[in-house]
mmCIF file with all atom_site columns, C-alpha atoms in Angstrom:
data_model
loop_
_atom_site.group_PDB
_atom_site.id
_atom_site.type_symbol
_atom_site.label_atom_id
_atom_site.label_alt_id
_atom_site.label_comp_id
_atom_site.label_asym_id
_atom_site.label_entity_id
_atom_site.label_seq_id
_atom_site.pdbx_PDB_ins_code
_atom_site.Cartn_x
_atom_site.Cartn_y
_atom_site.Cartn_z
_atom_site.occupancy
_atom_site.B_iso_or_equiv
_atom_site.pdbx_formal_charge
_atom_site.auth_seq_id
_atom_site.auth_comp_id
_atom_site.auth_asym_id
_atom_site.auth_atom_id
_atom_site.pdbx_PDB_model_num
ATOM 1   C CA . MET A 1 1   ? 249.400 32.504 56.121  1.00 49.00 ? 13  MET A CA 1
ATOM 2   C CA . ALA A 1 2   ? 248.455 28.631 56.838  1.00 50.00 ? 14  ALA A CA 1
ATOM 3   C CA . ASP A 1 3   ? 249.911 25.455 54.626  1.00 52.00 ? 15  ASP A CA 1
ATOM 4   C CA . ARG A 1 4   ? 246.932 24.234 53.278  1.00 53.00 ? 16  ARG A CA 1
ATOM 5   C CA . THR A 1 5   ? 249.605 21.020 52.601  1.00 56.00 ? 17  THR A CA 1
ATOM 6   C CA . ASN A 1 6   ? 249.341 20.594 56.147  1.00 54.00 ? 18  ASN A CA 1
ATOM 7   C CA . PRO A 1 7   ? 246.347 19.531 57.756  1.00 52.00 ? 19  PRO A CA 1
ATOM 8   C CA . SER A 1 8   ? 247.210 20.467 61.438  1.00 52.00 ? 20  SER A CA 1
ATOM 9   C CA . SER A 1 9   ? 248.450 24.046 60.867  1.00 49.00 ? 21  SER A CA 1
ATOM 10  C CA . TYR A 1 10  ? 245.008 24.764 58.568  1.00 49.00 ? 22  TYR A CA 1
ATOM 11  C CA . THR A 1 11  ? 243.125 23.390 62.024  1.00 49.00 ? 23  THR A CA 1
ATOM 12  C CA . GLN A 1 12  ? 245.202 25.725 64.267  1.00 51.00 ? 24  GLN A CA 1
ATOM 13  C CA . GLN A 1 13  ? 244.099 28.885 62.097  1.00 54.00 ? 25  GLN A CA 1
ATOM 14  C CA . ARG A 1 14  ? 240.254 27.829 62.568  1.00 56.00 ? 26  ARG A CA 1
ATOM 15  C CA . PRO A 1 15  ? 238.074 29.787 64.964  1.00 54.00 ? 27  PRO A CA 1
ATOM 16  C CA . ILE A 1 16  ? 237.112 27.589 68.483  1.00 57.00 ? 28  ILE A CA 1
ATOM 17  C CA . ASN A 1 17  ? 233.287 26.868 68.682  1.00 61.00 ? 29  ASN A CA 1
ATOM 18  C CA . ASN A 1 18  ? 232.103 29.232 66.735  1.00 59.00 ? 30  ASN A CA 1
ATOM 19  C CA . SER A 1 19  ? 233.952 32.383 68.023  1.00 57.00 ? 31  SER A CA 1
ATOM 20  C CA . THR A 1 20  ? 235.344 34.873 66.030  1.00 60.00 ? 32  THR A CA 1
ATOM 21  C CA . THR A 1 21  ? 239.126 35.185 67.623  1.00 59.00 ? 33  THR A CA 1
ATOM 22  C CA . VAL A 1 22  ? 242.463 32.090 65.638  1.00 55.00 ? 34  VAL A CA 1
ATOM 23  C CA . PRO A 1 23  ? 244.961 31.350 67.988  1.00 55.00 ? 35  PRO A CA 1
ATOM 24  C CA . ARG A 1 24  ? 247.913 33.429 67.379  1.00 57.00 ? 36  ARG A CA 1
ATOM 25  C CA . SER A 1 25  ? 250.426 31.207 67.134  1.00 53.00 ? 37  SER A CA 1
ATOM 26  C CA . ASN A 1 26  ? 251.306 27.445 67.600  1.00 51.00 ? 38  ASN A CA 1
ATOM 27  C CA . THR A 1 27  ? 252.768 28.993 71.194  1.00 52.00 ? 39  THR A CA 1
ATOM 28  C CA . THR A 1 28  ? 249.342 28.578 72.793  1.00 55.00 ? 40  THR A CA 1
ATOM 29  C CA . THR A 1 29  ? 248.733 24.631 74.315  1.00 60.00 ? 41  THR A CA 1
ATOM 30  C CA . ASN A 1 30  ? 246.050 22.921 72.467  1.00 72.00 ? 42  ASN A CA 1
ATOM 31  C CA . HIS A 1 31  ? 245.450 20.986 75.886  1.00 76.00 ? 43  HIS A CA 1
ATOM 32  C CA . PRO A 1 32  ? 242.247 19.950 76.524  1.00 75.00 ? 44  PRO A CA 1
ATOM 33  C CA . LEU A 1 33  ? 242.055 22.217 79.914  1.00 75.00 ? 45  LEU A CA 1
ATOM 34  C CA . SER A 1 34  ? 242.451 25.146 78.273  1.00 76.00 ? 46  SER A CA 1
ATOM 35  C CA . SER A 1 35  ? 239.782 24.698 75.432  1.00 77.00 ? 47  SER A CA 1
ATOM 36  C CA . LEU A 1 36  ? 237.690 23.911 78.060  1.00 74.00 ? 48  LEU A CA 1
ATOM 37  C CA . LEU A 1 37  ? 238.667 26.669 80.233  1.00 71.00 ? 49  LEU A CA 1
ATOM 38  C CA . ARG A 1 38  ? 237.570 28.603 76.876  1.00 73.00 ? 50  ARG A CA 1
ATOM 39  C CA . GLN A 1 39  ? 234.766 27.131 75.935  1.00 73.00 ? 51  GLN A CA 1
ATOM 40  C CA . LEU A 1 40  ? 233.419 27.553 79.753  1.00 67.00 ? 52  LEU A CA 1
ATOM 41  C CA . LEU A 1 41  ? 234.674 31.401 79.841  1.00 66.00 ? 53  LEU A CA 1
ATOM 42  C CA . GLN A 1 42  ? 232.143 31.710 76.344  1.00 66.00 ? 54  GLN A CA 1
ATOM 43  C CA . SER A 1 43  ? 229.487 30.341 77.376  1.00 63.00 ? 55  SER A CA 1
ATOM 44  C CA . GLN A 1 44  ? 228.890 32.382 80.077  1.00 62.00 ? 56  GLN A CA 1
ATOM 45  C CA . SER A 1 45  ? 229.492 35.469 78.356  1.00 60.00 ? 57  SER A CA 1
ATOM 46  C CA . PRO A 1 46  ? 225.987 37.863 78.966  1.00 68.00 ? 58  PRO A CA 1
ATOM 47  C CA . ASN A 1 47  ? 223.538 38.228 76.095  1.00 71.00 ? 59  ASN A CA 1
ATOM 48  C CA . TYR A 1 48  ? 222.618 41.580 75.963  1.00 73.00 ? 60  TYR A CA 1
ATOM 49  C CA . SER A 1 49  ? 220.021 40.880 72.533  1.00 75.00 ? 61  SER A CA 1
ATOM 50  C CA . GLY A 1 50  ? 217.073 39.861 74.746  1.00 78.00 ? 62  GLY A CA 1
ATOM 51  C CA . GLN A 1 51  ? 217.019 42.440 77.047  1.00 82.00 ? 63  GLN A CA 1
ATOM 52  C CA . LEU A 1 52  ? 217.887 44.860 74.134  1.00 84.00 ? 64  LEU A CA 1
ATOM 53  C CA . PHE A 1 53  ? 214.777 43.546 71.739  1.00 87.00 ? 65  PHE A CA 1
ATOM 54  C CA . GLY A 1 54  ? 212.347 44.237 74.957  1.00 88.00 ? 66  GLY A CA 1
ATOM 55  C CA . LEU A 1 55  ? 213.913 47.593 75.707  1.00 88.00 ? 67  LEU A CA 1
ATOM 56  C CA . LEU A 1 56  ? 213.154 48.455 72.113  1.00 91.00 ? 68  LEU A CA 1
ATOM 57  C CA . ALA A 1 57  ? 209.866 47.280 71.860  1.00 92.00 ? 69  ALA A CA 1
ATOM 58  C CA . PHE A 1 58  ? 208.715 49.439 74.767  1.00 94.00 ? 70  PHE A CA 1
ATOM 59  C CA . PHE A 1 59  ? 210.230 53.246 73.571  1.00 94.00 ? 71  PHE A CA 1
ATOM 60  C CA . ILE A 1 60  ? 208.142 51.490 70.289  1.00 96.00 ? 72  ILE A CA 1
ATOM 61  C CA . SER A 1 61  ? 204.769 51.199 71.705  1.00 96.00 ? 73  SER A CA 1
ATOM 62  C CA . GLY A 1 62  ? 205.570 53.818 74.190  1.00 96.00 ? 74  GLY A CA 1
ATOM 63  C CA . GLY A 1 63  ? 206.027 56.069 71.305  1.00 96.00 ? 75  GLY A CA 1
ATOM 64  C CA . ILE A 1 64  ? 202.966 54.822 69.684  1.00 97.00 ? 76  ILE A CA 1
ATOM 65  C CA . LEU A 1 65  ? 200.505 55.303 73.334  1.00 97.00 ? 77  LEU A CA 1
ATOM 66  C CA . LEU A 1 66  ? 202.511 58.543 73.287  1.00 97.00 ? 78  LEU A CA 1
ATOM 67  C CA . LEU A 1 67  ? 200.703 59.567 70.469  1.00 98.00 ? 79  LEU A CA 1
ATOM 68  C CA . LEU A 1 68  ? 197.641 58.298 70.770  1.00 98.00 ? 80  LEU A CA 1
ATOM 69  C CA . THR A 1 69  ? 196.838 59.842 73.654  1.00 98.00 ? 81  THR A CA 1
ATOM 70  C CA . GLY A 1 70  ? 198.023 63.631 72.028  1.00 97.00 ? 82  GLY A CA 1
ATOM 71  C CA . ILE A 1 71  ? 196.020 62.617 68.672  1.00 98.00 ? 83  ILE A CA 1
ATOM 72  C CA . THR A 1 72  ? 192.850 61.659 71.767  1.00 98.00 ? 84  THR A CA 1
ATOM 73  C CA . VAL A 1 73  ? 193.820 65.071 73.518  1.00 98.00 ? 85  VAL A CA 1
ATOM 74  C CA . THR A 1 74  ? 194.023 67.206 70.632  1.00 98.00 ? 86  THR A CA 1
ATOM 75  C CA . ALA A 1 75  ? 190.928 66.117 69.099  1.00 98.00 ? 87  ALA A CA 1
ATOM 76  C CA . SER A 1 76  ? 189.105 66.367 72.377  1.00 97.00 ? 88  SER A CA 1
ATOM 77  C CA . VAL A 1 77  ? 189.841 69.514 72.323  1.00 97.00 ? 89  VAL A CA 1
ATOM 78  C CA . LEU A 1 78  ? 189.029 70.934 69.260  1.00 97.00 ? 90  LEU A CA 1
ATOM 79  C CA . GLY A 1 79  ? 185.655 69.086 69.604  1.00 96.00 ? 91  GLY A CA 1
ATOM 80  C CA . ILE A 1 80  ? 184.829 71.232 72.775  1.00 95.00 ? 92  ILE A CA 1
ATOM 81  C CA . ILE A 1 81  ? 186.004 74.036 70.869  1.00 96.00 ? 93  ILE A CA 1
ATOM 82  C CA . ALA A 1 82  ? 183.866 73.387 67.958  1.00 96.00 ? 94  ALA A CA 1
ATOM 83  C CA . PHE A 1 83  ? 181.025 72.042 69.565  1.00 94.00 ? 95  PHE A CA 1
ATOM 84  C CA . LEU A 1 84  ? 181.102 74.771 72.611  1.00 94.00 ? 96  LEU A CA 1
ATOM 85  C CA . PRO A 1 85  ? 178.540 77.948 71.470  1.00 93.00 ? 97  PRO A CA 1
ATOM 86  C CA . VAL A 1 86  ? 176.136 75.028 70.453  1.00 92.00 ? 98  VAL A CA 1
ATOM 87  C CA . ILE A 1 87  ? 176.143 74.063 74.193  1.00 88.00 ? 99  ILE A CA 1
ATOM 88  C CA . ILE A 1 88  ? 175.927 77.899 75.274  1.00 90.00 ? 100 ILE A CA 1
ATOM 89  C CA . ILE A 1 89  ? 172.794 78.265 73.087  1.00 92.00 ? 101 ILE A CA 1
ATOM 90  C CA . THR A 1 90  ? 171.093 74.896 74.083  1.00 92.00 ? 102 THR A CA 1
ATOM 91  C CA . SER A 1 91  ? 172.080 74.816 78.144  1.00 88.00 ? 103 SER A CA 1
ATOM 92  C CA . PRO A 1 92  ? 168.657 76.231 79.069  1.00 90.00 ? 104 PRO A CA 1
ATOM 93  C CA . ILE A 1 93  ? 167.751 72.523 78.055  1.00 92.00 ? 105 ILE A CA 1
ATOM 94  C CA . TRP A 1 94  ? 170.589 70.556 79.232  1.00 89.00 ? 106 TRP A CA 1
ATOM 95  C CA . ILE A 1 95  ? 170.538 71.589 82.797  1.00 89.00 ? 107 ILE A CA 1
ATOM 96  C CA . PRO A 1 96  ? 166.860 70.689 83.405  1.00 92.00 ? 108 PRO A CA 1
ATOM 97  C CA . LEU A 1 97  ? 167.583 67.430 81.303  1.00 94.00 ? 109 LEU A CA 1
ATOM 98  C CA . PHE A 1 98  ? 170.246 67.062 83.490  1.00 94.00 ? 110 PHE A CA 1
ATOM 99  C CA . LEU A 1 99  ? 168.580 67.118 86.529  1.00 95.00 ? 111 LEU A CA 1
ATOM 100 C CA . LEU A 1 100 ? 165.580 65.303 85.407  1.00 96.00 ? 112 LEU A CA 1
ATOM 101 C CA . VAL A 1 101 ? 167.528 62.405 84.144  1.00 97.00 ? 113 VAL A CA 1
ATOM 102 C CA . THR A 1 102 ? 170.059 62.729 87.943  1.00 97.00 ? 114 THR A CA 1
ATOM 103 C CA . GLY A 1 103 ? 166.976 62.712 89.533  1.00 97.00 ? 115 GLY A CA 1
ATOM 104 C CA . PHE A 1 104 ? 165.607 59.572 87.858  1.00 98.00 ? 116 PHE A CA 1
ATOM 105 C CA . LEU A 1 105 ? 168.489 57.578 88.176  1.00 97.00 ? 117 LEU A CA 1
ATOM 106 C CA . SER A 1 106 ? 169.006 58.116 92.186  1.00 98.00 ? 118 SER A CA 1
ATOM 107 C CA . LEU A 1 107 ? 165.324 57.546 92.293  1.00 98.00 ? 119 LEU A CA 1
ATOM 108 C CA . ALA A 1 108 ? 165.581 54.476 90.502  1.00 98.00 ? 120 ALA A CA 1
ATOM 109 C CA . GLY A 1 109 ? 168.643 53.491 92.557  1.00 97.00 ? 121 GLY A CA 1
ATOM 110 C CA . PHE A 1 110 ? 167.192 54.394 96.308  1.00 98.00 ? 122 PHE A CA 1
ATOM 111 C CA . LEU A 1 111 ? 164.032 51.976 95.523  1.00 97.00 ? 123 LEU A CA 1
ATOM 112 C CA . PHE A 1 112 ? 166.005 49.187 94.020  1.00 98.00 ? 124 PHE A CA 1
ATOM 113 C CA . ALA A 1 113 ? 168.198 49.155 97.356  1.00 98.00 ? 125 ALA A CA 1
ATOM 114 C CA . THR A 1 114 ? 164.945 49.064 99.376  1.00 98.00 ? 126 THR A CA 1
ATOM 115 C CA . GLY A 1 115 ? 163.667 46.786 97.697  1.00 97.00 ? 127 GLY A CA 1
ATOM 116 C CA . VAL A 1 116 ? 167.242 44.727 98.229  1.00 96.00 ? 128 VAL A CA 1
ATOM 117 C CA . VAL A 1 117 ? 167.128 45.563 101.899 1.00 96.00 ? 129 VAL A CA 1
ATOM 118 C CA . VAL A 1 118 ? 163.869 44.634 102.324 1.00 96.00 ? 130 VAL A CA 1
ATOM 119 C CA . SER A 1 119 ? 164.167 41.347 100.131 1.00 96.00 ? 131 SER A CA 1
ATOM 120 C CA . TRP A 1 120 ? 166.941 40.115 102.765 1.00 94.00 ? 132 TRP A CA 1
ATOM 121 C CA . LEU A 1 121 ? 165.246 40.999 106.216 1.00 95.00 ? 133 LEU A CA 1
ATOM 122 C CA . TYR A 1 122 ? 162.435 39.049 104.729 1.00 95.00 ? 134 TYR A CA 1
ATOM 123 C CA . ARG A 1 123 ? 164.178 36.107 103.916 1.00 95.00 ? 135 ARG A CA 1
ATOM 124 C CA . TYR A 1 124 ? 166.133 36.871 107.071 1.00 93.00 ? 136 TYR A CA 1
ATOM 125 C CA . PHE A 1 125 ? 162.954 36.735 109.508 1.00 93.00 ? 137 PHE A CA 1
ATOM 126 C CA . LYS A 1 126 ? 161.564 34.415 107.485 1.00 93.00 ? 138 LYS A CA 1
ATOM 127 C CA . GLY A 1 127 ? 164.533 31.679 108.478 1.00 90.00 ? 139 GLY A CA 1
ATOM 128 C CA . MET A 1 128 ? 165.725 31.081 105.068 1.00 92.00 ? 140 MET A CA 1
ATOM 129 C CA . HIS A 1 129 ? 169.666 32.208 105.927 1.00 90.00 ? 141 HIS A CA 1
ATOM 130 C CA . PRO A 1 130 ? 170.587 34.802 102.885 1.00 92.00 ? 142 PRO A CA 1
ATOM 131 C CA . ILE A 1 131 ? 174.044 35.830 102.444 1.00 93.00 ? 143 ILE A CA 1
ATOM 132 C CA . GLY A 1 132 ? 175.413 37.497 105.170 1.00 92.00 ? 144 GLY A CA 1
ATOM 133 C CA . SER A 1 133 ? 172.943 36.078 108.022 1.00 92.00 ? 145 SER A CA 1
ATOM 134 C CA . ASP A 1 134 ? 175.686 34.107 109.667 1.00 93.00 ? 146 ASP A CA 1
ATOM 135 C CA . GLN A 1 135 ? 177.323 37.533 110.188 1.00 95.00 ? 147 GLN A CA 1
ATOM 136 C CA . VAL A 1 136 ? 174.506 39.449 111.049 1.00 92.00 ? 148 VAL A CA 1
ATOM 137 C CA . ASP A 1 137 ? 174.118 36.423 114.070 1.00 92.00 ? 149 ASP A CA 1
ATOM 138 C CA . TYR A 1 138 ? 177.432 36.558 114.498 1.00 95.00 ? 150 TYR A CA 1
ATOM 139 C CA . ALA A 1 139 ? 177.722 40.242 115.711 1.00 95.00 ? 151 ALA A CA 1
ATOM 140 C CA . ARG A 1 140 ? 174.121 40.110 117.043 1.00 93.00 ? 152 ARG A CA 1
ATOM 141 C CA . SER A 1 141 ? 175.480 37.014 119.934 1.00 95.00 ? 153 SER A CA 1
ATOM 142 C CA . ARG A 1 142 ? 178.787 39.631 120.379 1.00 95.00 ? 154 ARG A CA 1
ATOM 143 C CA . ILE A 1 143 ? 176.794 42.774 120.948 1.00 95.00 ? 155 ILE A CA 1
ATOM 144 C CA . TYR A 1 144 ? 174.266 40.221 123.272 1.00 93.00 ? 156 TYR A CA 1
ATOM 145 C CA . ASP A 1 145 ? 177.590 38.994 124.923 1.00 93.00 ? 157 ASP A CA 1
ATOM 146 C CA . THR A 1 146 ? 179.758 42.155 125.320 1.00 93.00 ? 158 THR A CA 1
ATOM 147 C CA . ALA A 1 147 ? 176.018 44.243 126.509 1.00 90.00 ? 159 ALA A CA 1
ATOM 148 C CA . ALA A 1 148 ? 175.891 40.867 129.273 1.00 89.00 ? 160 ALA A CA 1
ATOM 149 C CA . HIS A 1 149 ? 179.171 41.164 130.465 1.00 90.00 ? 161 HIS A CA 1
ATOM 150 C CA . VAL A 1 150 ? 178.750 45.685 130.859 1.00 88.00 ? 162 VAL A CA 1
ATOM 151 C CA . LYS A 1 151 ? 175.514 44.649 132.705 1.00 85.00 ? 163 LYS A CA 1
ATOM 152 C CA . ASP A 1 152 ? 177.290 41.820 135.679 1.00 83.00 ? 164 ASP A CA 1
ATOM 153 C CA . TYR A 1 153 ? 179.923 44.641 135.727 1.00 82.00 ? 165 TYR A CA 1
ATOM 154 C CA . ALA A 1 154 ? 178.320 47.510 136.526 1.00 79.00 ? 166 ALA A CA 1
ATOM 155 C CA . GLY A 1 155 ? 175.527 45.580 138.579 1.00 73.00 ? 167 GLY A CA 1
ATOM 156 C CA . GLY A 1 156 ? 177.987 44.343 141.073 1.00 68.00 ? 168 GLY A CA 1
ATOM 157 C CA . TYR A 1 157 ? 179.951 48.157 140.732 1.00 66.00 ? 169 TYR A CA 1
ATOM 158 C CA . PHE A 1 158 ? 176.679 50.408 141.558 1.00 65.00 ? 170 PHE A CA 1
ATOM 159 C CA . HIS A 1 159 ? 175.675 46.986 144.609 1.00 63.00 ? 171 HIS A CA 1
ATOM 160 C CA . SER A 1 160 ? 178.764 47.656 145.954 1.00 62.00 ? 172 SER A CA 1
ATOM 161 C CA . THR A 1 161 ? 178.470 51.744 145.936 1.00 58.00 ? 173 THR A CA 1
ATOM 162 C CA . LEU A 1 162 ? 175.022 51.275 147.431 1.00 57.00 ? 174 LEU A CA 1
ATOM 163 C CA . LYS A 1 163 ? 176.126 50.119 150.164 1.00 57.00 ? 175 LYS A CA 1
ATOM 164 C CA . ASP A 1 164 ? 179.220 51.948 150.965 1.00 55.00 ? 176 ASP A CA 1
ATOM 165 C CA . ALA A 1 165 ? 176.475 54.960 150.651 1.00 55.00 ? 177 ALA A CA 1
ATOM 166 C CA . ALA A 1 166 ? 174.203 53.511 152.728 1.00 55.00 ? 178 ALA A CA 1
ATOM 167 C CA . PRO A 1 167 ? 175.803 51.262 155.679 1.00 57.00 ? 179 PRO A CA 1
ATOM 168 C CA . GLY A 1 168 ? 173.061 50.604 157.134 1.00 57.00 ? 180 GLY A CA 1
ATOM 169 C CA . ALA A 1 169 ? 170.772 50.168 154.194 1.00 54.00 ? 181 ALA A CA 1
#
């Protein structure tokens, strides 16, 4: 035990920098460099509590989501089992109804798309520059340039071939 009357022995037995270790004996020097080194080593020790908390939160939330997924799948299977007889009995109503709804939605979608295309073409040919008209103009100029290049190349090729085929012509 430390002598409580001697303040120097009392301070040597206290933990250093909130650590849990106490210096063993008086043989360790209280040199400033050794205490600085001790501080640096203790401050550089890794702290895994944040990672442990994150891992714990990950497993808890993953478990909850897995439980909810299981409940959802179970309820869906039980619902299908319970309503399957009703679905089978009323299937002569559901199949034509499904075909009518599908046909109506397809027709409405095609009419809407046709209206959008006609509206865009009208604005394009009137010179109102709808969205994407610059790309169409660029593509048209590229096609024209390529066609002119092919025409010039083919014209020279056929012209020289014709001369070779009929030298006197």
